Amino acid sequence: MSNKFLDKITKNFYNTYPDLTETSRKVIMRNLIMLHKGITGNDEIKSLNFIYKKNDILKYLEKYNYLTRRNYIHALNYIITSNLKSDKAMKMNETYIDIRNKLSNEYMTKAQNNEMSEKTKKNWMTMDEYNDMLKKMKLAIDSFNFNNLQSKQYTTLQKYVIFNLYKYHPIRVDLHNMKVIDEDEDKDLDENFNYFIKLNNGNYQIKLFVFKTKKKHNEIVIDLNPKLNDIIKMFLDVNKSGWFITEESNKNKPIQKRALTNLISRGFKTWTGKNIGVNMIRKIVVTDRLAEKDKEQKKLAKDMGHTQSTNNLYIKHND
């Protein structure tokens, strides 16, 4: 049954902010709906009166980290400015803007100081632990009969491929709707999809057209580390669907973004007992590769009597 009020505020929001990506719009509306349910206990939004329950909203959001709280508050900013015009609503929105900015500042302070949140500390993995997880998965996979893979075994194999790929190339959740093609087919591609390309030299490449920062980068081309070749070849020998990662329930259909997010987080929960998603993987990989360099840069900046960002201005490339 259609919710006419929700349809109305969604239309107003979309019309007011036409430059937002469809993904951003969906996230904002989802946050609004979840926040409304958390405050009122009702799934169906029939009014926006709940936005005036500031104390209840802040209490409800206490369980989340700075960034998540900020994102919920930001959703309120968008909906208020696109749907409400009263002085009372504008004053409430100004209050939420102040709260949002405070949360952003607190988050940036922690980020710039490279501080982990309590949630991150609890679920953190070193790269050694990450590699140990991959070894355990490999032992399990070695026992599979590849001529007769069971559904759960195929899912495990997909997770193993994904986790290995992210170890070398920590992209966002961009492996959804990804077609597998040969290098000779890499021309006049439909930019509504992403592509996993089998190169003629035996290596592999990813070409992204559908991703978060497309407006800035247009497309992203990633030459995969050759260390992944054997793992990927093993996988593509049994995955003949034409899609790189498929739905768990249907091996002939491409996985969608939310399902991919869930597949990854459930995989880490199964193999490590920790709550780890793509953002955490990206932090783990970057920390492993750059943490010592970052410490060295900070020490050098301190010795030179200026900031690390100023240090970066001193770096000159001779190429």
mmCIF file of C-alpha atoms in Angstrom:
data_model
loop_
_atom_site.group_PDB
_atom_site.id
_atom_site.type_symbol
_atom_site.label_atom_id
_atom_site.label_comp_id
_atom_site.label_asym_id
_atom_site.label_seq_id
_atom_site.Cartn_x
_atom_site.Cartn_y
_atom_site.Cartn_z
ATOM 1 C CA MET A 1 0.000 0.000 0.000
ATOM 2 C CA SER A 2 1.387 3.387 -1.002
ATOM 3 C CA ASN A 3 2.234 5.950 1.663
ATOM 4 C CA LYS A 4 1.062 9.197 0.045
ATOM 5 C CA PHE A 5 2.720 11.394 2.678
ATOM 6 C CA LEU A 6 6.075 9.642 2.254
ATOM 7 C CA ASP A 7 5.705 9.888 -1.529
ATOM 8 C CA LYS A 8 5.082 13.626 -1.189
ATOM 9 C CA ILE A 9 8.089 14.414 1.005
ATOM 10 C CA THR A 10 10.290 12.191 -1.165
ATOM 11 C CA LYS A 11 9.209 14.059 -4.295
ATOM 12 C CA ASN A 12 9.847 17.432 -2.622
ATOM 13 C CA PHE A 13 13.284 16.251 -1.492
ATOM 14 C CA TYR A 14 14.236 14.956 -4.941
ATOM 15 C CA ASN A 15 13.042 18.149 -6.641
ATOM 16 C CA THR A 16 14.917 20.387 -4.189
ATOM 17 C CA TYR A 17 18.195 18.462 -4.514
ATOM 18 C CA PRO A 18 18.305 17.173 -8.111
ATOM 19 C CA ASP A 19 22.111 16.955 -8.183
ATOM 20 C CA LEU A 20 22.331 14.299 -5.475
ATOM 21 C CA THR A 21 23.099 10.808 -6.736
ATOM 22 C CA GLU A 22 20.349 8.222 -6.590
ATOM 23 C CA THR A 23 22.387 6.278 -4.034
ATOM 24 C CA SER A 24 22.681 9.333 -1.769
ATOM 25 C CA ARG A 25 18.954 10.002 -2.057
ATOM 26 C CA LYS A 26 18.089 6.448 -1.074
ATOM 27 C CA VAL A 27 20.452 6.539 1.917
ATOM 28 C CA ILE A 28 18.962 9.824 3.145
ATOM 29 C CA MET A 29 15.387 8.537 2.850
ATOM 30 C CA ARG A 30 16.324 5.263 4.513
ATOM 31 C CA ASN A 31 17.937 7.153 7.408
ATOM 32 C CA LEU A 32 14.825 9.298 7.778
ATOM 33 C CA ILE A 33 12.546 6.251 7.879
ATOM 34 C CA MET A 34 14.766 4.421 10.381
ATOM 35 C CA LEU A 35 15.043 7.507 12.586
ATOM 36 C CA HIS A 36 11.268 8.017 12.512
ATOM 37 C CA LYS A 37 10.691 4.397 13.521
ATOM 38 C CA GLY A 38 13.298 4.674 16.299
ATOM 39 C CA ILE A 39 11.567 7.732 17.772
ATOM 40 C CA THR A 40 7.885 6.908 17.199
ATOM 41 C CA GLY A 41 7.896 3.115 16.981
ATOM 42 C CA ASN A 42 5.922 3.348 13.730
ATOM 43 C CA ASP A 43 7.042 2.100 10.329
ATOM 44 C CA GLU A 44 4.790 4.493 8.409
ATOM 45 C CA ILE A 45 5.593 8.203 8.301
ATOM 46 C CA LYS A 46 2.393 10.259 8.449
ATOM 47 C CA SER A 47 3.923 13.570 9.528
ATOM 48 C CA LEU A 48 7.257 15.217 10.258
ATOM 49 C CA ASN A 49 6.312 16.295 13.786
ATOM 50 C CA PHE A 50 8.898 13.912 15.224
ATOM 51 C CA ILE A 51 11.694 16.226 14.069
ATOM 52 C CA TYR A 52 10.882 18.558 16.965
ATOM 53 C CA LYS A 53 11.712 15.834 19.512
ATOM 54 C CA LYS A 54 15.362 16.839 19.530
ATOM 55 C CA ASN A 55 16.231 15.293 22.904
ATOM 56 C CA ASP A 56 14.605 11.978 21.971
ATOM 57 C CA ILE A 57 16.474 11.961 18.657
ATOM 58 C CA LEU A 58 19.845 12.668 20.266
ATOM 59 C CA LYS A 59 19.184 9.996 22.901
ATOM 60 C CA TYR A 60 18.310 7.460 20.210
ATOM 61 C CA LEU A 61 21.489 8.273 18.253
ATOM 62 C CA GLU A 62 23.823 7.827 21.239
ATOM 63 C CA LYS A 63 24.392 4.179 20.311
ATOM 64 C CA TYR A 64 26.007 5.187 17.004
ATOM 65 C CA ASN A 65 29.443 6.598 16.246
ATOM 66 C CA TYR A 66 30.105 10.233 15.297
ATOM 67 C CA LEU A 67 29.845 9.650 11.557
ATOM 68 C CA THR A 68 26.592 7.684 11.688
ATOM 69 C CA ARG A 69 24.993 10.230 14.022
ATOM 70 C CA ARG A 70 26.058 13.006 11.683
ATOM 71 C CA ASN A 71 24.534 11.204 8.708
ATOM 72 C CA TYR A 72 21.179 10.813 10.470
ATOM 73 C CA ILE A 73 21.168 14.502 11.410
ATOM 74 C CA HIS A 74 22.145 15.409 7.855
ATOM 75 C CA ALA A 75 19.083 13.514 6.595
ATOM 76 C CA LEU A 76 16.925 15.723 8.806
ATOM 77 C CA ASN A 77 18.567 18.818 7.308
ATOM 78 C CA TYR A 78 17.673 17.699 3.782
ATOM 79 C CA ILE A 79 14.074 16.785 4.611
ATOM 80 C CA ILE A 80 13.357 19.907 6.651
ATOM 81 C CA THR A 81 14.730 22.306 4.035
ATOM 82 C CA SER A 82 12.840 20.586 1.216
ATOM 83 C CA ASN A 83 9.490 20.143 2.977
ATOM 84 C CA LEU A 84 9.027 22.686 5.774
ATOM 85 C CA LYS A 85 8.994 26.471 5.606
ATOM 86 C CA SER A 86 7.800 27.667 9.031
ATOM 87 C CA ASP A 87 10.030 29.744 11.322
ATOM 88 C CA LYS A 88 9.790 26.972 13.901
ATOM 89 C CA ALA A 89 11.084 24.404 11.399
ATOM 90 C CA MET A 90 13.887 26.692 10.188
ATOM 91 C CA LYS A 91 14.996 27.317 13.780
ATOM 92 C CA MET A 92 14.944 23.571 14.448
ATOM 93 C CA ASN A 93 17.010 23.000 11.322
ATOM 94 C CA GLU A 94 19.608 25.556 12.474
ATOM 95 C CA THR A 95 19.893 23.616 15.721
ATOM 96 C CA TYR A 96 20.460 20.392 13.789
ATOM 97 C CA ILE A 97 23.055 22.096 11.577
ATOM 98 C CA ASP A 98 24.980 23.119 14.703
ATOM 99 C CA ILE A 99 24.777 19.550 16.015
ATOM 100 C CA ARG A 100 25.862 18.149 12.641
ATOM 101 C CA ASN A 101 28.839 20.493 12.440
ATOM 102 C CA LYS A 102 29.891 19.607 15.975
ATOM 103 C CA LEU A 103 29.757 15.895 15.148
ATOM 104 C CA SER A 104 31.743 16.506 11.944
ATOM 105 C CA ASN A 105 34.402 18.404 13.859
ATOM 106 C CA GLU A 106 34.673 15.690 16.517
ATOM 107 C CA TYR A 107 34.954 13.044 13.829
ATOM 108 C CA MET A 108 37.612 14.996 11.907
ATOM 109 C CA THR A 109 39.622 15.581 15.076
ATOM 110 C CA LYS A 110 39.712 11.867 15.780
ATOM 111 C CA ALA A 111 40.435 11.058 12.141
ATOM 112 C CA GLN A 112 43.294 13.560 11.897
ATOM 113 C CA ASN A 113 44.794 12.178 15.104
ATOM 114 C CA ASN A 114 44.314 8.647 13.717
ATOM 115 C CA GLU A 115 42.315 7.670 16.793
ATOM 116 C CA MET A 116 40.208 4.517 16.746
ATOM 117 C CA SER A 117 36.667 4.536 18.084
ATOM 118 C CA GLU A 118 35.789 1.939 20.714
ATOM 119 C CA LYS A 119 33.796 0.014 18.109
ATOM 120 C CA THR A 120 36.766 0.015 15.736
ATOM 121 C CA LYS A 121 39.145 -1.157 18.461
ATOM 122 C CA LYS A 122 36.825 -4.054 19.293
ATOM 123 C CA ASN A 123 36.642 -5.276 15.701
ATOM 124 C CA TRP A 124 40.088 -4.311 14.418
ATOM 125 C CA MET A 125 42.270 -6.821 12.589
ATOM 126 C CA THR A 126 45.956 -6.610 11.805
ATOM 127 C CA MET A 127 47.033 -7.698 8.353
ATOM 128 C CA ASP A 128 48.593 -10.791 9.934
ATOM 129 C CA GLU A 129 45.160 -11.708 11.304
ATOM 130 C CA TYR A 130 43.614 -10.972 7.919
ATOM 131 C CA ASN A 131 46.078 -13.343 6.255
ATOM 132 C CA ASP A 132 45.388 -16.010 8.887
ATOM 133 C CA MET A 133 41.691 -15.794 8.019
ATOM 134 C CA LEU A 134 42.485 -16.280 4.327
ATOM 135 C CA LYS A 135 44.628 -19.328 5.135
ATOM 136 C CA LYS A 136 41.738 -20.891 7.084
ATOM 137 C CA MET A 137 39.382 -20.253 4.184
ATOM 138 C CA LYS A 138 41.883 -21.783 1.744
ATOM 139 C CA LEU A 139 42.103 -24.955 3.840
ATOM 140 C CA ALA A 140 38.334 -25.299 3.693
ATOM 141 C CA ILE A 141 38.208 -24.608 -0.051
ATOM 142 C CA ASP A 142 40.914 -27.189 -0.765
ATOM 143 C CA SER A 143 38.480 -29.866 0.415
ATOM 144 C CA PHE A 144 35.724 -28.832 -2.029
ATOM 145 C CA ASN A 145 34.756 -30.973 -5.005
ATOM 146 C CA PHE A 146 34.873 -28.361 -7.758
ATOM 147 C CA ASN A 147 32.957 -30.656 -10.106
ATOM 148 C CA ASN A 148 30.002 -30.593 -7.738
ATOM 149 C CA LEU A 149 30.126 -27.420 -5.627
ATOM 150 C CA GLN A 150 27.348 -27.063 -3.083
ATOM 151 C CA SER A 151 25.601 -23.695 -2.763
ATOM 152 C CA LYS A 152 27.269 -22.816 0.547
ATOM 153 C CA GLN A 153 30.664 -23.851 -0.818
ATOM 154 C CA TYR A 154 30.215 -21.578 -3.836
ATOM 155 C CA THR A 155 29.337 -18.696 -1.472
ATOM 156 C CA THR A 156 32.488 -19.394 0.551
ATOM 157 C CA LEU A 157 34.519 -19.365 -2.659
ATOM 158 C CA GLN A 158 33.041 -15.989 -3.632
ATOM 159 C CA LYS A 159 33.919 -14.551 -0.224
ATOM 160 C CA TYR A 160 37.461 -15.898 -0.517
ATOM 161 C CA VAL A 161 37.904 -14.203 -3.897
ATOM 162 C CA ILE A 162 36.452 -10.917 -2.636
ATOM 163 C CA PHE A 163 38.575 -10.858 0.531
ATOM 164 C CA ASN A 164 41.755 -11.574 -1.438
ATOM 165 C CA LEU A 165 40.912 -8.872 -3.965
ATOM 166 C CA TYR A 166 40.303 -6.295 -1.205
ATOM 167 C CA LYS A 167 43.624 -7.159 0.399
ATOM 168 C CA TYR A 168 45.409 -5.697 -2.634
ATOM 169 C CA HIS A 169 42.762 -3.311 -3.957
ATOM 170 C CA PRO A 170 40.533 -1.884 -1.180
ATOM 171 C CA ILE A 171 37.828 -0.370 -3.369
ATOM 172 C CA ARG A 172 34.349 0.533 -2.127
ATOM 173 C CA VAL A 173 31.356 -1.808 -2.553
ATOM 174 C CA ASP A 174 31.798 -1.716 -6.331
ATOM 175 C CA LEU A 175 31.802 -5.392 -7.339
ATOM 176 C CA HIS A 176 28.028 -5.427 -7.858
ATOM 177 C CA ASN A 177 26.480 -5.624 -11.349
ATOM 178 C CA MET A 178 29.955 -6.424 -12.682
ATOM 179 C CA LYS A 179 30.103 -8.139 -16.055
ATOM 180 C CA VAL A 180 32.971 -10.489 -16.938
ATOM 181 C CA ILE A 181 34.322 -9.747 -20.419
ATOM 182 C CA ASP A 182 37.377 -10.469 -22.543
ATOM 183 C CA GLU A 183 39.832 -7.691 -23.394
ATOM 184 C CA ASP A 184 38.637 -7.768 -27.028
ATOM 185 C CA GLU A 185 35.150 -6.751 -25.836
ATOM 186 C CA ASP A 186 36.472 -3.667 -24.033
ATOM 187 C CA LYS A 187 34.963 -1.056 -26.343
ATOM 188 C CA ASP A 188 31.717 0.943 -26.434
ATOM 189 C CA LEU A 189 30.828 -0.417 -22.999
ATOM 190 C CA ASP A 190 27.453 0.234 -21.363
ATOM 191 C CA GLU A 191 28.317 2.572 -18.500
ATOM 192 C CA ASN A 192 25.403 1.325 -16.407
ATOM 193 C CA PHE A 193 27.600 -1.607 -15.387
ATOM 194 C CA ASN A 194 31.044 -2.282 -13.964
ATOM 195 C CA TYR A 195 33.400 -4.706 -15.705
ATOM 196 C CA PHE A 196 35.845 -7.451 -14.805
ATOM 197 C CA ILE A 197 38.167 -7.815 -17.783
ATOM 198 C CA LYS A 198 40.195 -10.891 -18.702
ATOM 199 C CA LEU A 199 43.297 -9.481 -20.379
ATOM 200 C CA ASN A 200 44.991 -11.264 -23.241
ATOM 201 C CA ASN A 201 48.267 -11.523 -21.273
ATOM 202 C CA GLY A 202 46.608 -13.619 -18.545
ATOM 203 C CA ASN A 203 46.185 -10.772 -16.064
ATOM 204 C CA TYR A 204 42.952 -9.141 -14.969
ATOM 205 C CA GLN A 205 41.568 -5.634 -14.829
ATOM 206 C CA ILE A 206 38.562 -3.904 -13.260
ATOM 207 C CA LYS A 207 36.828 -1.001 -14.960
ATOM 208 C CA LEU A 208 34.350 0.970 -12.868
ATOM 209 C CA PHE A 209 31.631 3.185 -14.304
ATOM 210 C CA VAL A 210 29.164 2.949 -11.402
ATOM 211 C CA PHE A 211 30.800 4.199 -8.212
ATOM 212 C CA LYS A 212 30.461 6.875 -5.534
ATOM 213 C CA THR A 213 32.876 9.487 -6.911
ATOM 214 C CA LYS A 214 32.013 9.126 -10.609
ATOM 215 C CA LYS A 215 31.345 12.860 -11.025
ATOM 216 C CA LYS A 216 34.964 13.526 -10.121
ATOM 217 C CA HIS A 217 36.750 10.591 -11.752
ATOM 218 C CA ASN A 218 34.366 9.544 -14.585
ATOM 219 C CA GLU A 219 35.827 6.023 -14.651
ATOM 220 C CA ILE A 220 38.344 4.031 -12.634
ATOM 221 C CA VAL A 221 40.624 1.404 -14.180
ATOM 222 C CA ILE A 222 42.435 -0.967 -11.825
ATOM 223 C CA ASP A 223 45.119 -3.388 -13.001
ATOM 224 C CA LEU A 224 44.843 -6.243 -10.529
ATOM 225 C CA ASN A 225 47.911 -7.545 -8.745
ATOM 226 C CA PRO A 226 49.169 -10.663 -10.610
ATOM 227 C CA LYS A 227 49.311 -12.449 -7.246
ATOM 228 C CA LEU A 228 45.523 -12.757 -7.605
ATOM 229 C CA ASN A 229 45.700 -14.539 -10.967
ATOM 230 C CA ASP A 230 45.568 -18.142 -9.728
ATOM 231 C CA ILE A 231 42.715 -17.449 -7.308
ATOM 232 C CA ILE A 232 40.664 -15.627 -9.930
ATOM 233 C CA LYS A 233 41.295 -18.246 -12.619
ATOM 234 C CA MET A 234 40.193 -20.971 -10.203
ATOM 235 C CA PHE A 235 37.013 -19.022 -9.511
ATOM 236 C CA LEU A 236 36.172 -18.174 -13.126
ATOM 237 C CA ASP A 237 36.649 -21.824 -14.094
ATOM 238 C CA VAL A 238 33.515 -22.611 -12.056
ATOM 239 C CA ASN A 239 31.712 -19.286 -12.438
ATOM 240 C CA LYS A 240 30.356 -19.270 -15.980
ATOM 241 C CA SER A 241 27.506 -16.845 -15.276
ATOM 242 C CA GLY A 242 29.053 -13.865 -17.040
ATOM 243 C CA TRP A 243 28.906 -11.900 -13.774
ATOM 244 C CA PHE A 244 31.878 -11.589 -11.445
ATOM 245 C CA ILE A 245 29.934 -11.911 -8.165
ATOM 246 C CA THR A 246 26.448 -13.418 -8.166
ATOM 247 C CA GLU A 247 23.506 -13.657 -5.815
ATOM 248 C CA GLU A 248 23.761 -16.360 -3.177
ATOM 249 C CA SER A 249 20.369 -17.757 -4.140
ATOM 250 C CA ASN A 250 20.872 -17.544 -7.905
ATOM 251 C CA LYS A 251 24.300 -18.065 -9.448
ATOM 252 C CA ASN A 252 23.131 -16.643 -12.776
ATOM 253 C CA LYS A 253 22.111 -13.201 -11.467
ATOM 254 C CA PRO A 254 24.508 -10.377 -10.546
ATOM 255 C CA ILE A 255 24.697 -9.458 -6.894
ATOM 256 C CA GLN A 256 23.288 -6.051 -5.918
ATOM 257 C CA LYS A 257 25.054 -3.507 -3.728
ATOM 258 C CA ARG A 258 23.210 -4.132 -0.460
ATOM 259 C CA ALA A 259 23.438 -7.903 -0.870
ATOM 260 C CA LEU A 260 27.180 -7.567 -1.520
ATOM 261 C CA THR A 261 27.578 -5.471 1.627
ATOM 262 C CA ASN A 262 25.779 -8.165 3.632
ATOM 263 C CA LEU A 263 27.777 -10.972 1.994
ATOM 264 C CA ILE A 264 31.045 -9.339 3.047
ATOM 265 C CA SER A 265 30.011 -8.519 6.614
ATOM 266 C CA ARG A 266 28.543 -11.998 7.181
ATOM 267 C CA GLY A 267 31.702 -13.536 5.789
ATOM 268 C CA PHE A 268 33.902 -11.745 8.296
ATOM 269 C CA LYS A 269 31.501 -12.591 11.113
ATOM 270 C CA THR A 270 31.666 -16.275 10.166
ATOM 271 C CA TRP A 271 35.439 -16.488 9.802
ATOM 272 C CA THR A 272 36.597 -14.026 12.485
ATOM 273 C CA GLY A 273 33.635 -13.408 14.810
ATOM 274 C CA LYS A 274 34.111 -9.668 14.211
ATOM 275 C CA ASN A 275 31.850 -7.003 12.724
ATOM 276 C CA ILE A 276 33.852 -5.895 9.717
ATOM 277 C CA GLY A 277 32.575 -4.234 6.564
ATOM 278 C CA VAL A 278 34.172 -2.679 3.511
ATOM 279 C CA ASN A 279 35.044 0.591 5.261
ATOM 280 C CA MET A 280 36.899 -1.312 7.968
ATOM 281 C CA ILE A 281 38.743 -3.404 5.365
ATOM 282 C CA ARG A 282 39.869 -0.211 3.637
ATOM 283 C CA LYS A 283 41.186 1.171 6.930
ATOM 284 C CA ILE A 284 42.995 -2.079 7.753
ATOM 285 C CA VAL A 285 44.738 -2.202 4.366
ATOM 286 C CA VAL A 286 45.710 1.476 4.349
ATOM 287 C CA THR A 287 46.959 1.233 7.945
ATOM 288 C CA ASP A 288 49.110 -1.772 7.066
ATOM 289 C CA ARG A 289 50.648 -0.041 4.070
ATOM 290 C CA LEU A 290 51.000 3.513 5.330
ATOM 291 C CA ALA A 291 50.977 3.617 9.147
ATOM 292 C CA GLU A 292 54.753 3.585 9.585
ATOM 293 C CA LYS A 293 55.196 6.138 6.804
ATOM 294 C CA ASP A 294 52.598 8.366 8.491
ATOM 295 C CA LYS A 295 54.457 8.204 11.814
ATOM 296 C CA GLU A 296 57.702 9.101 10.053
ATOM 297 C CA GLN A 297 56.039 12.049 8.298
ATOM 298 C CA LYS A 298 54.601 13.375 11.563
ATOM 299 C CA LYS A 299 57.970 13.140 13.295
ATOM 300 C CA LEU A 300 59.684 14.865 10.389
ATOM 301 C CA ALA A 301 57.089 17.656 10.380
ATOM 302 C CA LYS A 302 57.574 18.162 14.117
ATOM 303 C CA ASP A 303 61.357 18.327 13.704
ATOM 304 C CA MET A 304 60.954 20.874 10.904
ATOM 305 C CA GLY A 305 58.567 22.982 12.945
ATOM 306 C CA HIS A 306 55.520 22.865 10.705
ATOM 307 C CA THR A 307 52.506 20.696 9.895
ATOM 308 C CA GLN A 308 52.360 17.447 7.981
ATOM 309 C CA SER A 309 50.304 19.132 5.227
ATOM 310 C CA THR A 310 53.082 21.722 4.835
ATOM 311 C CA ASN A 311 55.547 18.847 4.564
ATOM 312 C CA ASN A 312 53.599 17.583 1.572
ATOM 313 C CA LEU A 313 54.217 20.915 -0.201
ATOM 314 C CA TYR A 314 57.971 20.284 0.126
ATOM 315 C CA ILE A 315 57.746 17.022 -1.822
ATOM 316 C CA LYS A 316 58.787 17.427 -5.465
ATOM 317 C CA HIS A 317 58.350 14.767 -8.115
ATOM 318 C CA ASN A 318 60.926 14.481 -10.878
ATOM 319 C CA ASP A 319 58.712 12.753 -13.442
#
